[in-house]
XYZ file of C-alpha atoms in Angstrom:
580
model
C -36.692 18.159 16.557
C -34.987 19.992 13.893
C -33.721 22.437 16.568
C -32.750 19.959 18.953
C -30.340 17.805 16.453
C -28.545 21.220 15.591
C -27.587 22.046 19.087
C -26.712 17.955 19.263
C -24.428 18.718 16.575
C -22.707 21.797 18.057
C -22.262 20.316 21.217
C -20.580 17.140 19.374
C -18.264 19.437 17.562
C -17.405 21.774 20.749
C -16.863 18.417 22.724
C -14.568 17.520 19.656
C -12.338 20.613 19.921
C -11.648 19.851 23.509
C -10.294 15.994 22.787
C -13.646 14.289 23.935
C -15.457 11.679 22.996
C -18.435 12.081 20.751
C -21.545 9.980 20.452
C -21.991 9.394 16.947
C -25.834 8.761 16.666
C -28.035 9.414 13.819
C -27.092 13.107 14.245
C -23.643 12.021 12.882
C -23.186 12.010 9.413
C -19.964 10.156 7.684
C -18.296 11.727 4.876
C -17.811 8.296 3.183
C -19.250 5.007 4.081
C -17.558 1.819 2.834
C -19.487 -1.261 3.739
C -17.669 -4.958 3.665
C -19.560 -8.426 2.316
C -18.301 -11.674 1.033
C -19.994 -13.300 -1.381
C -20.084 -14.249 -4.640
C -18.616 -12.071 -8.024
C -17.505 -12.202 -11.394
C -14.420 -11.630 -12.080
C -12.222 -12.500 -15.521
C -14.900 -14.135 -17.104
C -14.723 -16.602 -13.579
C -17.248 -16.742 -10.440
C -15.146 -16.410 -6.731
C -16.412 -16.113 -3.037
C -14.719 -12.972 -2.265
C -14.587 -9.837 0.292
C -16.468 -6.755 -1.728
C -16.221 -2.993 -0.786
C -19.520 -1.167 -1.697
C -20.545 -5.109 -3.587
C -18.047 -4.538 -6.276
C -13.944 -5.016 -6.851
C -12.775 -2.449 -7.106
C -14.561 -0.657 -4.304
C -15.855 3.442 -4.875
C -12.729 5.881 -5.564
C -12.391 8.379 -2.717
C -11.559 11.919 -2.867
C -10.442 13.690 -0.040
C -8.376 16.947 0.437
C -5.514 17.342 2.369
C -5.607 18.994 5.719
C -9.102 17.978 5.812
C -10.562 16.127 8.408
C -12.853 12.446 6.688
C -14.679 10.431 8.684
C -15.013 7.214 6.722
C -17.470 4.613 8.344
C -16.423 1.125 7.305
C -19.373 -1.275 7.838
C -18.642 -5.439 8.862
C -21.156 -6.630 6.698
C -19.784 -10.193 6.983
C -21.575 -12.801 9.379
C -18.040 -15.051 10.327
C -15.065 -13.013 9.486
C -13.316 -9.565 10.999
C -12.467 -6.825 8.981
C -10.394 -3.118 8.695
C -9.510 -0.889 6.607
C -5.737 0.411 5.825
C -5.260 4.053 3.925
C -2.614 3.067 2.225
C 0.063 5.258 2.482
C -1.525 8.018 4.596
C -0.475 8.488 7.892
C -2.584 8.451 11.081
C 0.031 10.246 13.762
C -2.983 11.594 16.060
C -5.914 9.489 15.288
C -3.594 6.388 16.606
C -6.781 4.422 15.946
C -7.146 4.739 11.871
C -4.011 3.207 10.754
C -5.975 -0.243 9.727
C -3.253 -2.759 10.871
C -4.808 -5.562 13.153
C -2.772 -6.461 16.106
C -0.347 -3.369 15.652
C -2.869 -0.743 15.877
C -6.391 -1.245 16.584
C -8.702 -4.419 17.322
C -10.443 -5.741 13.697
C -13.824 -4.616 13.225
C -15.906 -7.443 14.299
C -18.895 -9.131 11.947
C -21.954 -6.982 12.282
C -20.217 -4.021 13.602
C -18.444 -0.610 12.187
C -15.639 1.784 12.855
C -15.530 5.263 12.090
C -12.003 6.070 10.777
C -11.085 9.392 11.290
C -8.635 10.499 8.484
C -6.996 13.764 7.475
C -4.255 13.905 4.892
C -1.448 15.713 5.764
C -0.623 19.568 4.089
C 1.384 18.462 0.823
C 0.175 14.856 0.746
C -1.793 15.735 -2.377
C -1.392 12.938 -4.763
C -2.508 8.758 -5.819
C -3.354 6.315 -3.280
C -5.563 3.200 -2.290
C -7.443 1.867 0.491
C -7.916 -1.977 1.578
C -8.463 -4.292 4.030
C -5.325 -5.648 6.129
C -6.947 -9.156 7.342
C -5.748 -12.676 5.898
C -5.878 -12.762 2.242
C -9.061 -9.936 2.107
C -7.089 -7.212 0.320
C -6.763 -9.414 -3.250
C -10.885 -8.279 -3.516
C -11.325 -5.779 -0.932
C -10.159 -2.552 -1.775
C -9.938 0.574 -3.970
C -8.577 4.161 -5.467
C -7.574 6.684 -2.782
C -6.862 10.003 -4.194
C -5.805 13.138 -2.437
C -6.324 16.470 -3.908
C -4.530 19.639 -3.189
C -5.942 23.429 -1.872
C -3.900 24.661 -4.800
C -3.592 24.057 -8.565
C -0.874 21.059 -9.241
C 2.145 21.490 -10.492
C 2.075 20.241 -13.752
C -1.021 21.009 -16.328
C -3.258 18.342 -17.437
C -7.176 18.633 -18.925
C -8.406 15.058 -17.530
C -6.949 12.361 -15.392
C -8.046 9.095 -15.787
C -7.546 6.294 -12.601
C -5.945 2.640 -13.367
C -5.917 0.190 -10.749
C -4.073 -3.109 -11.231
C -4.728 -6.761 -9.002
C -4.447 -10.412 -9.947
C -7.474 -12.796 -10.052
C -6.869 -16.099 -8.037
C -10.044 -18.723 -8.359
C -9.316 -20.373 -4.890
C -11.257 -18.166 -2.272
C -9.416 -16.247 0.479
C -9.943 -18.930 3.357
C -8.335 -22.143 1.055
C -5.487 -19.431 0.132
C -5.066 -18.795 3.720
C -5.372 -22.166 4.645
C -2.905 -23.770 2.307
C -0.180 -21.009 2.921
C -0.620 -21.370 6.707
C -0.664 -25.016 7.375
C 1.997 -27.823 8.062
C 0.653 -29.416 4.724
C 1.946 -26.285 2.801
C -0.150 -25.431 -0.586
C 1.018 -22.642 -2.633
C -1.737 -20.657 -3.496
C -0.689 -21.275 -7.657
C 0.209 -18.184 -9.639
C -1.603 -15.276 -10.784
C -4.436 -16.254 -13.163
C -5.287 -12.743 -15.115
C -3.911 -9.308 -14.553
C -7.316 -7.177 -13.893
C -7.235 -3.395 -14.598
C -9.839 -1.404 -13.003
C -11.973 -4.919 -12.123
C -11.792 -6.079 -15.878
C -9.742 -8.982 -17.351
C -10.193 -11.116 -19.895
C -8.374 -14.685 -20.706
C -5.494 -14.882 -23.304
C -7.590 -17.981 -25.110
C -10.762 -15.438 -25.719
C -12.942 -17.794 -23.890
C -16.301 -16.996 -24.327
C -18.177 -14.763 -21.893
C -19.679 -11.499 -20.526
C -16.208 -10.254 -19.443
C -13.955 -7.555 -21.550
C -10.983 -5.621 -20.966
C -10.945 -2.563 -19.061
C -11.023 0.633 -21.689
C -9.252 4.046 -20.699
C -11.116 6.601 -23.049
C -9.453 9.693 -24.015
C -9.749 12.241 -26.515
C -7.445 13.244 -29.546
C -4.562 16.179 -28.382
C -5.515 16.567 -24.720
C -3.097 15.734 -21.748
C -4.378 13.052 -19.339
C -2.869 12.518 -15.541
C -3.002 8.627 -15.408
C -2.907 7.552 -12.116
C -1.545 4.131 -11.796
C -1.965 1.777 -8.793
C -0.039 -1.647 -8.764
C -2.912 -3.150 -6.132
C -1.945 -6.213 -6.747
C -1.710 -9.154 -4.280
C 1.385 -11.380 -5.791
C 2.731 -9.534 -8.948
C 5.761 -7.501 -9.919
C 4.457 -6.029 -13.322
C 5.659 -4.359 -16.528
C 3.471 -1.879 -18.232
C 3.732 -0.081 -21.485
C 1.000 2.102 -23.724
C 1.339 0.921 -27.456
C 2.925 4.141 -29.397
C 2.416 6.240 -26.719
C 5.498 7.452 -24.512
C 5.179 8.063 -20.349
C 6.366 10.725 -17.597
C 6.425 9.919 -14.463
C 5.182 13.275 -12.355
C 4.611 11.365 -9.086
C 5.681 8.332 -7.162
C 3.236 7.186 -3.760
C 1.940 10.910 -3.513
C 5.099 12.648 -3.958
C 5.442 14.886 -6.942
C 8.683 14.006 -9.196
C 11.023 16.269 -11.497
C 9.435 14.639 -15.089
C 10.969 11.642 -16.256
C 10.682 10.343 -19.506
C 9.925 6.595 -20.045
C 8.485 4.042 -22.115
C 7.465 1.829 -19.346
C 6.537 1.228 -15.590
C 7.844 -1.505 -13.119
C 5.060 -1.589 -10.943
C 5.445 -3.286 -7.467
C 2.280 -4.246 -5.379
C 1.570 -0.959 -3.153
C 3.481 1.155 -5.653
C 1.800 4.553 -7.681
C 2.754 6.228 -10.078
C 0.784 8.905 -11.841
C 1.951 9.298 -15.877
C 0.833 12.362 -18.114
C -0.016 11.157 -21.687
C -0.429 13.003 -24.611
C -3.017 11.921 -26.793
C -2.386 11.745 -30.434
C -3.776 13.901 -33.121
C -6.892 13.093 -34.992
C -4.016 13.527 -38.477
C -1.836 11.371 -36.358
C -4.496 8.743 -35.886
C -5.501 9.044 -39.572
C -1.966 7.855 -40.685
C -1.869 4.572 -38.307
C -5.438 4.014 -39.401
C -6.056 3.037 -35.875
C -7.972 4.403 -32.793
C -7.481 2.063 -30.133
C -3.618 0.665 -28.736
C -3.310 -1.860 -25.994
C -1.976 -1.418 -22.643
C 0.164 -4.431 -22.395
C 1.268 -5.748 -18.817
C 3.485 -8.373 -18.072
C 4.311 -9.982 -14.381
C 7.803 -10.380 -13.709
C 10.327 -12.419 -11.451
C 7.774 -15.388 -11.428
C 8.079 -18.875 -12.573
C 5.479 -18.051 -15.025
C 4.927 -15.184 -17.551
C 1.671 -13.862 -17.423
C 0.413 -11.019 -20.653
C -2.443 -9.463 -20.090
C -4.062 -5.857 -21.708
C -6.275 -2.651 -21.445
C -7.026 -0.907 -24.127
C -6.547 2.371 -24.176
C -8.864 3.899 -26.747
C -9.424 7.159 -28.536
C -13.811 8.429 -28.249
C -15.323 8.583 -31.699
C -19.128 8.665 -32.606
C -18.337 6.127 -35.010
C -15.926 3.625 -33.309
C -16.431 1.539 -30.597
C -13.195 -0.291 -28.845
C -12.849 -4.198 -29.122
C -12.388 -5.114 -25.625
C -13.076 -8.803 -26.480
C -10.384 -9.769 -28.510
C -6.998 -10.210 -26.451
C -4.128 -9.840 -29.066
C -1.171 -12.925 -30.076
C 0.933 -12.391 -30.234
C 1.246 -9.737 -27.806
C 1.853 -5.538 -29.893
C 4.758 -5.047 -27.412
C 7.930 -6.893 -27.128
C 7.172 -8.784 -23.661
C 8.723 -7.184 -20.684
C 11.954 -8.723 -18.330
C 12.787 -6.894 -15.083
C 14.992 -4.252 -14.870
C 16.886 -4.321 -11.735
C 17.294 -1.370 -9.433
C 14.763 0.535 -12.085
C 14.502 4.466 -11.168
C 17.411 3.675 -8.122
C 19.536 7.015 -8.095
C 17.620 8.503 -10.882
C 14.113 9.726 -9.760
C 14.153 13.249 -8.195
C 11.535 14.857 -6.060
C 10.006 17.805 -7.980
C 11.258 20.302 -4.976
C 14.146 19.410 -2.981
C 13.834 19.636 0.756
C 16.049 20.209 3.699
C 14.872 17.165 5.760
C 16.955 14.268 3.860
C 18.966 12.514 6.969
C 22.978 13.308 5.579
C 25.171 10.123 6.502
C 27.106 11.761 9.177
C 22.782 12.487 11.049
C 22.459 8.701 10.531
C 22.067 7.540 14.319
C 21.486 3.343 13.979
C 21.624 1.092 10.751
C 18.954 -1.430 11.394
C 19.931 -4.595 8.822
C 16.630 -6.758 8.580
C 18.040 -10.213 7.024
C 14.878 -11.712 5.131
C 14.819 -15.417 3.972
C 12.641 -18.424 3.765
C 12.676 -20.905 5.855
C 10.684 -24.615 5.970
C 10.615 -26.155 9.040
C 7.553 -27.512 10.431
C 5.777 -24.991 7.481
C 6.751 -22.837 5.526
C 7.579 -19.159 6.207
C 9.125 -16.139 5.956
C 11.481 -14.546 8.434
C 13.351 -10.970 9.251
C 15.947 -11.555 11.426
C 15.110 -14.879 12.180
C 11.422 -14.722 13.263
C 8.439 -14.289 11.582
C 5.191 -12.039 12.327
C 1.650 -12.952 11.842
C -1.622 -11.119 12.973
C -2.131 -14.143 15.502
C 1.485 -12.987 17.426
C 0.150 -10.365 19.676
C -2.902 -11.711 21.898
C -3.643 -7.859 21.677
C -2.868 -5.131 19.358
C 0.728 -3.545 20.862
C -1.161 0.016 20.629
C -3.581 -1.233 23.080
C -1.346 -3.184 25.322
C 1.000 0.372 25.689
C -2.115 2.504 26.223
C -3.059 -0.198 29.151
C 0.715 0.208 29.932
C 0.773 -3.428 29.702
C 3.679 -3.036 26.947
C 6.600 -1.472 28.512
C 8.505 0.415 25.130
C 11.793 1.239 27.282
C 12.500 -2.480 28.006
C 11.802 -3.393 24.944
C 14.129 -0.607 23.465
C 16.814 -2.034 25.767
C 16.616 -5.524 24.021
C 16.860 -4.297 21.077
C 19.604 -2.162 21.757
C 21.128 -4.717 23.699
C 21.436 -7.615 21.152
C 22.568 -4.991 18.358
C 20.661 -5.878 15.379
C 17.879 -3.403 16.667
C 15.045 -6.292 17.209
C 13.336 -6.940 20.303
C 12.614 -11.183 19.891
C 10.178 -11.001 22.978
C 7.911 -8.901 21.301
C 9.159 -9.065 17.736
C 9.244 -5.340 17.407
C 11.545 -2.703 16.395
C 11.859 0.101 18.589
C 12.825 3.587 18.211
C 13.126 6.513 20.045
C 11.852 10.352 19.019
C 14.884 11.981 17.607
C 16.803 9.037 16.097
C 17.667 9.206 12.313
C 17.688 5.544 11.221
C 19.074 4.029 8.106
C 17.222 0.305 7.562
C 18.821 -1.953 5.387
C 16.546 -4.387 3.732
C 18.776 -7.554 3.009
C 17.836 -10.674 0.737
C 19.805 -13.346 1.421
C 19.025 -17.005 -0.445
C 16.109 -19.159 1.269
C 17.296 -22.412 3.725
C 16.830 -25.591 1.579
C 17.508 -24.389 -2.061
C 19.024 -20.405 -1.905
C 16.231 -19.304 -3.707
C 15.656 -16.033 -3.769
C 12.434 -13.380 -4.398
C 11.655 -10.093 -5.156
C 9.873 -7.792 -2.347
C 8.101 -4.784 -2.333
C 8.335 -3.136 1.032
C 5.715 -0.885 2.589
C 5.799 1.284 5.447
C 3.157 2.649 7.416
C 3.731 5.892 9.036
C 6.048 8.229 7.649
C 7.683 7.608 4.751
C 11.067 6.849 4.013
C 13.770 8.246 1.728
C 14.850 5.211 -0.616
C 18.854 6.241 -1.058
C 18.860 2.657 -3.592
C 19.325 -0.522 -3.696
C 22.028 -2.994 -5.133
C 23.325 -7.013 -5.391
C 24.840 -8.582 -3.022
C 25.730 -7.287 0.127
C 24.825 -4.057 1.239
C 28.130 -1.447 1.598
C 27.338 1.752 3.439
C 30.579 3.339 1.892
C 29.959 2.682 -1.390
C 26.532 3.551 -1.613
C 27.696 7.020 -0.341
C 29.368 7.511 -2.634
C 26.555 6.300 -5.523
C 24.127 8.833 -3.422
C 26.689 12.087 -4.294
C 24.847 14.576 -6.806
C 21.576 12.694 -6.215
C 18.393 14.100 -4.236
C 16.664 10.611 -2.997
C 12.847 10.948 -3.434
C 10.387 10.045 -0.737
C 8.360 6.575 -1.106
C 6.021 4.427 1.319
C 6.831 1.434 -0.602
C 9.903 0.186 -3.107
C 11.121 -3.169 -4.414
C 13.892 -5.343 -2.806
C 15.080 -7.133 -6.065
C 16.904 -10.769 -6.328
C 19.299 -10.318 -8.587
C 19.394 -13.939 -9.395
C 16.758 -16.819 -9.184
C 19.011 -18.645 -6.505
C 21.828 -19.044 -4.830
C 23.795 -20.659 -1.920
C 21.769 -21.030 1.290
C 21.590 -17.734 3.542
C 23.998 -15.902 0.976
C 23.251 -12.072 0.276
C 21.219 -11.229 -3.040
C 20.204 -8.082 -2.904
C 19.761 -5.096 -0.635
C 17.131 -2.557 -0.188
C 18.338 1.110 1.663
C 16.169 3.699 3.594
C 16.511 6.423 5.577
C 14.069 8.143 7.893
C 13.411 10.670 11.050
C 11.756 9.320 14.172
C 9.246 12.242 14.399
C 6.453 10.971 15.518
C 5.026 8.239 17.551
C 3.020 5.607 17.084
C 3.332 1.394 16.149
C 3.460 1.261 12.815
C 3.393 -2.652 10.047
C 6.566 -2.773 7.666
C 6.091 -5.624 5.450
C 6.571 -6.981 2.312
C 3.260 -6.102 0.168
C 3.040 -9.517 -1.466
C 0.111 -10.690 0.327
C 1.022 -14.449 0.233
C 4.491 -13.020 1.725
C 2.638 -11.648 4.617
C 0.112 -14.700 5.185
C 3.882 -16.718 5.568
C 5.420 -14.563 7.953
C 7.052 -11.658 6.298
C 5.904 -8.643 8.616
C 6.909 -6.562 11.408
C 6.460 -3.801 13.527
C 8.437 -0.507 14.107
C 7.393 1.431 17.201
C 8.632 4.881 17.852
C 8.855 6.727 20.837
C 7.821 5.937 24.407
C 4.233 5.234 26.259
C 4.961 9.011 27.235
C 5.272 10.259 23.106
C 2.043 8.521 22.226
C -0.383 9.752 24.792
C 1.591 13.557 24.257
C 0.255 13.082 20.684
C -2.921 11.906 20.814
C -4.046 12.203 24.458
C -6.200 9.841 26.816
C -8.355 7.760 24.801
C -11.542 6.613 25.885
C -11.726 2.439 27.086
C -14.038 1.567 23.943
C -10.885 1.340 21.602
C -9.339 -0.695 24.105
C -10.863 -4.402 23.941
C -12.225 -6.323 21.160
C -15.930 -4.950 20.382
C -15.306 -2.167 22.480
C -18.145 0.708 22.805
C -15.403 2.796 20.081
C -17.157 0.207 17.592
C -21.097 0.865 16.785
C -23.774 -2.040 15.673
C -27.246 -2.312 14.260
C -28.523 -1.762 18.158
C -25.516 0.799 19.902
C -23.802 3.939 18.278
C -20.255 3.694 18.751
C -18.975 6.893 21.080
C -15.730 7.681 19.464
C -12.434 10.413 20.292
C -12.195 13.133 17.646
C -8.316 13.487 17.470
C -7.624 15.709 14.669
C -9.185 19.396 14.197
């Protein structure tokens, strides 16, 4: 037997080199396996009905290294709902299938099934990232720490790093969230109700209870790496260490030139990793004190919300307080800082792929605003996008060549704002160098106006800034000379104001990027309440012809709901090894 599963092996991973499709049986081992149930958890001292990775929130931290080939199996462990899972800020150019985004790039995982996700970090993508589910409301509870480590010692010396992921806690469960946001009856879903860090919260009125703030040990005069992930489902947030200064070294897995701060605007979907140097045990001595809070503050809401971490120094005779939550508050509390970092954050090594004006092929303005009609929502352009809009994912439907990408490029060209309204897509072709133009403008009935943190699948973008009103190519030139933009997957459209006159411009987001590579890939605000409403769509670039050059024929099982691509307690799934 022993022999037998070794040649089953080989002849899985010779198939594999040739593009085929593998069986994986019980032969087949995963590198990771993440495995999705709802039910019921703890959280800030509060019980909630919520989607678990691994029964826990966060989920396990993964490690992988880039230019390494993972196979993460994601288990459905839920009986009535569907699932994926998104690698947030990763890209999946030749395994088309491991993107995460329902109805843009694969079918859901159905309830009692599982996907193997082929992943494999690109060279130089070493750096902090997450994972979560891209269903409904699922990612609030369902997700966790991504990080990517490099084949060669990082640029800047540290002796630890420590991981920090921050989400909100909302008591209503995913499905009355949903529901309310959804509906012609619209119900807000009510504002963030504690600011967890790493899982752990605790209430400003130190309620009684089993649950403490989150402590981020470290030792006196080393150097820590703190990796910070804003996983948050509604907030904008403000961080800041108590006596302890910040520099930034990385922003979503790009390495920075060090910048010196005393705080972090943290936008949900945005990382930043911080080196820290811990005090001396004579410098500790003199304050008398070994722990400091790590105060965080949510910003651009109706409502201010405090809430801590501690972050505390190891002693044999100390232990941290993690149950009393100060008042008031060590820090003065946080307001926003518009356009923070714009024009200032450099990449650590400059590169010779930033799109110059004069390479700029199309500007693609996306106009976002509310609207309340019949419901609420949000729109780009006029229409909005939910995972219900497609009765098939578009991937699918243009590997069936049921989705024909040069008409729908036409359209779009045609009607000159870039968007395609049949299939609410925006299409581009390999070779273009667009420039998209992320514009606020005040919502229908009052001119209110919101903050936004955009993500982009795929490649990411260059952010060349952001600014009030409305957005001026020329003069934001000119605000780009001397300046080396950095490269992001995610960055903050800001308001400026709270309102303003209906459909009037408040704020403009800039980016700039290089159709390389093809694929159908979700931009969308990261706000997940935003999303639920309608503020989503889809880029595709290149032609049926570019995809199936990159990744090749792909076997029928990815192609329909339940497919044989997805294995179950009785059938192992038989699944396309792209990448080698």
């Amino acid at each position: 037997m022993h022999g037998i599963r070794i040649c089953a092996l080989l002849l899985g991973l010779v198939s594999a080199t040739r593009g085929s499709t593998v069986r994986h049986d019980h032969s087949f081992q995963p590198d990771h396996i993440l495995r999705v149930t709802a039910e019921t958890y703890t959280e800030a001292c509060s019980e909630r009905y919520s989607v678990l990775v691994n029964g826990s929130s966060p989920g396990p931290e993964l490690r992988l290294r880039e230019g390494e080939v993972n196979w993460i199996r994601v288990y459905n462990d839920m009986p009535d709902a569907n699932t994926t899972i998104h690698w947030h800020g990763l890209t999946a150019f030749t395994s088309p299938f491991s993107d995460g985004a329902p109805a843009a790039s694969q079918w859901p995982i159905p309830p009692g099934h599982f996907f193997d996700y082929e992943v494999r970090p690109e060279a130089g993508s070493a750096g902090t990232y997450f994972y979560h589910s891209h269903v409904g409301f699922q990612a609030v509870t369902a997700k966790g720490s991504l990080i990517v480590d490099s084949r060669s010692p990082p640029p800047y010396h540290y002796d630890e790093e420590r991981t920090v992921m921050i989400s909100d806690y909302f008591s209503e469960t995913d499905d009355e969230i949903e529901s309310g946001l959804t509906s012609t009856n619209f119900t807000w879903s009510g504002e963030t109700e504690a600011i967890l860090v790493n899982g752990h919260s605790r209430p400003a009125t130190n309620a009684t209870g089993a649950c403490k703030l989150a402590a981020i040990s470290v030792e006196p005069r080393k150097s820590y790496r703190l990796r910070f992930i804003g996983a948050t489902a509604l907030s904008f947030i403000s961080l800041a260490v108590e006596s302890h200064d910040l520099q930034i070294i990385e922003a979503d897995g790009h390495y920075t030139k060090p910048f010196a701060t005393e705080f972090l605007q943290i936008g949900s979907g945005q990382r930043y990793s911080v080196l820290l140097t811990a005090k001396s045990e004579d410098e500790l001595k003199k304050v008398n004190k070994r722990d400091f809070y790590i105060q965080i503050t949510t910003l651009e809401r109706p409502e201010v919300l405090t809430n801590f971490a501690v972050l505390h120094y190891e002693s044999d005779t100390h232990s941290p307080d993690l149950t009393t939550v100060p008042s008031p508050p060590p820090l003065p509390v946080a307001s926003t800082v518009q356009g923070w970092l714009d024009y200032e954050l450099e990449p650590l090594v400059q590169d010779n792929h930033f799109p110059r004006l004069e390479e700029v092929t199309r500007r693609i303005i996306i106009d976002v605003h509310q609207n309340v009609s019949d419901r609420t929502i949000w729109l780009q352009n006029g229409y909005d996008w939910v995972q219900s809009y497609p009765k098939s994912p578009y991937l699918v439907d243009i590997y069936k060549n049921q989705l024909n990408l040069d008409a729908t490029y036409h359209r779009a060209i045609t009607r000159g704002n870039g968007f395609d309204n049949i299939t609410r897509t925006f299409p581009a072709q390999i070779g273009e160098v667009l420039e998209i133009v992320w514009q606020n403008r005040g919502t229908v009935d009052n001119g209110g106006v919101d903050a936004h943190p955009f993500h982009a699948h795929g490649r990411h973008f260059y952010d060349i800034g952001g600014g009030d009103g409305l957005y001026n190519a020329t003069a934001n030139e000119n605000h780009l000379k001397g300046t080396h933009p950095v490269q992001r997957d995610t960055s903050v459209l800001y308001r400026y104001r709270k309102e303003t006159s209906q459909l009037v411009p408040s704020g403009w987001r800039a980016w700039r990027i290089r159709v390389t590579s093809a694929g159908v890939w979700m931009y969308h605000c990261h706000v997940l309440q935003h999303m639920e409403m309608g503020m989503q769509t889809v880029f595709t670039f290149g032609d049926r012809e570019d995809i199936l050059a990159q990744s090749g024929p792909v076997d029928g099982g990815y192609l329909t709901y339940g497919g044989s691509a997805y294995g179950n307690a009785t059938s192992a799934p038989f699944v396309q090894h792209f990448k080698q």
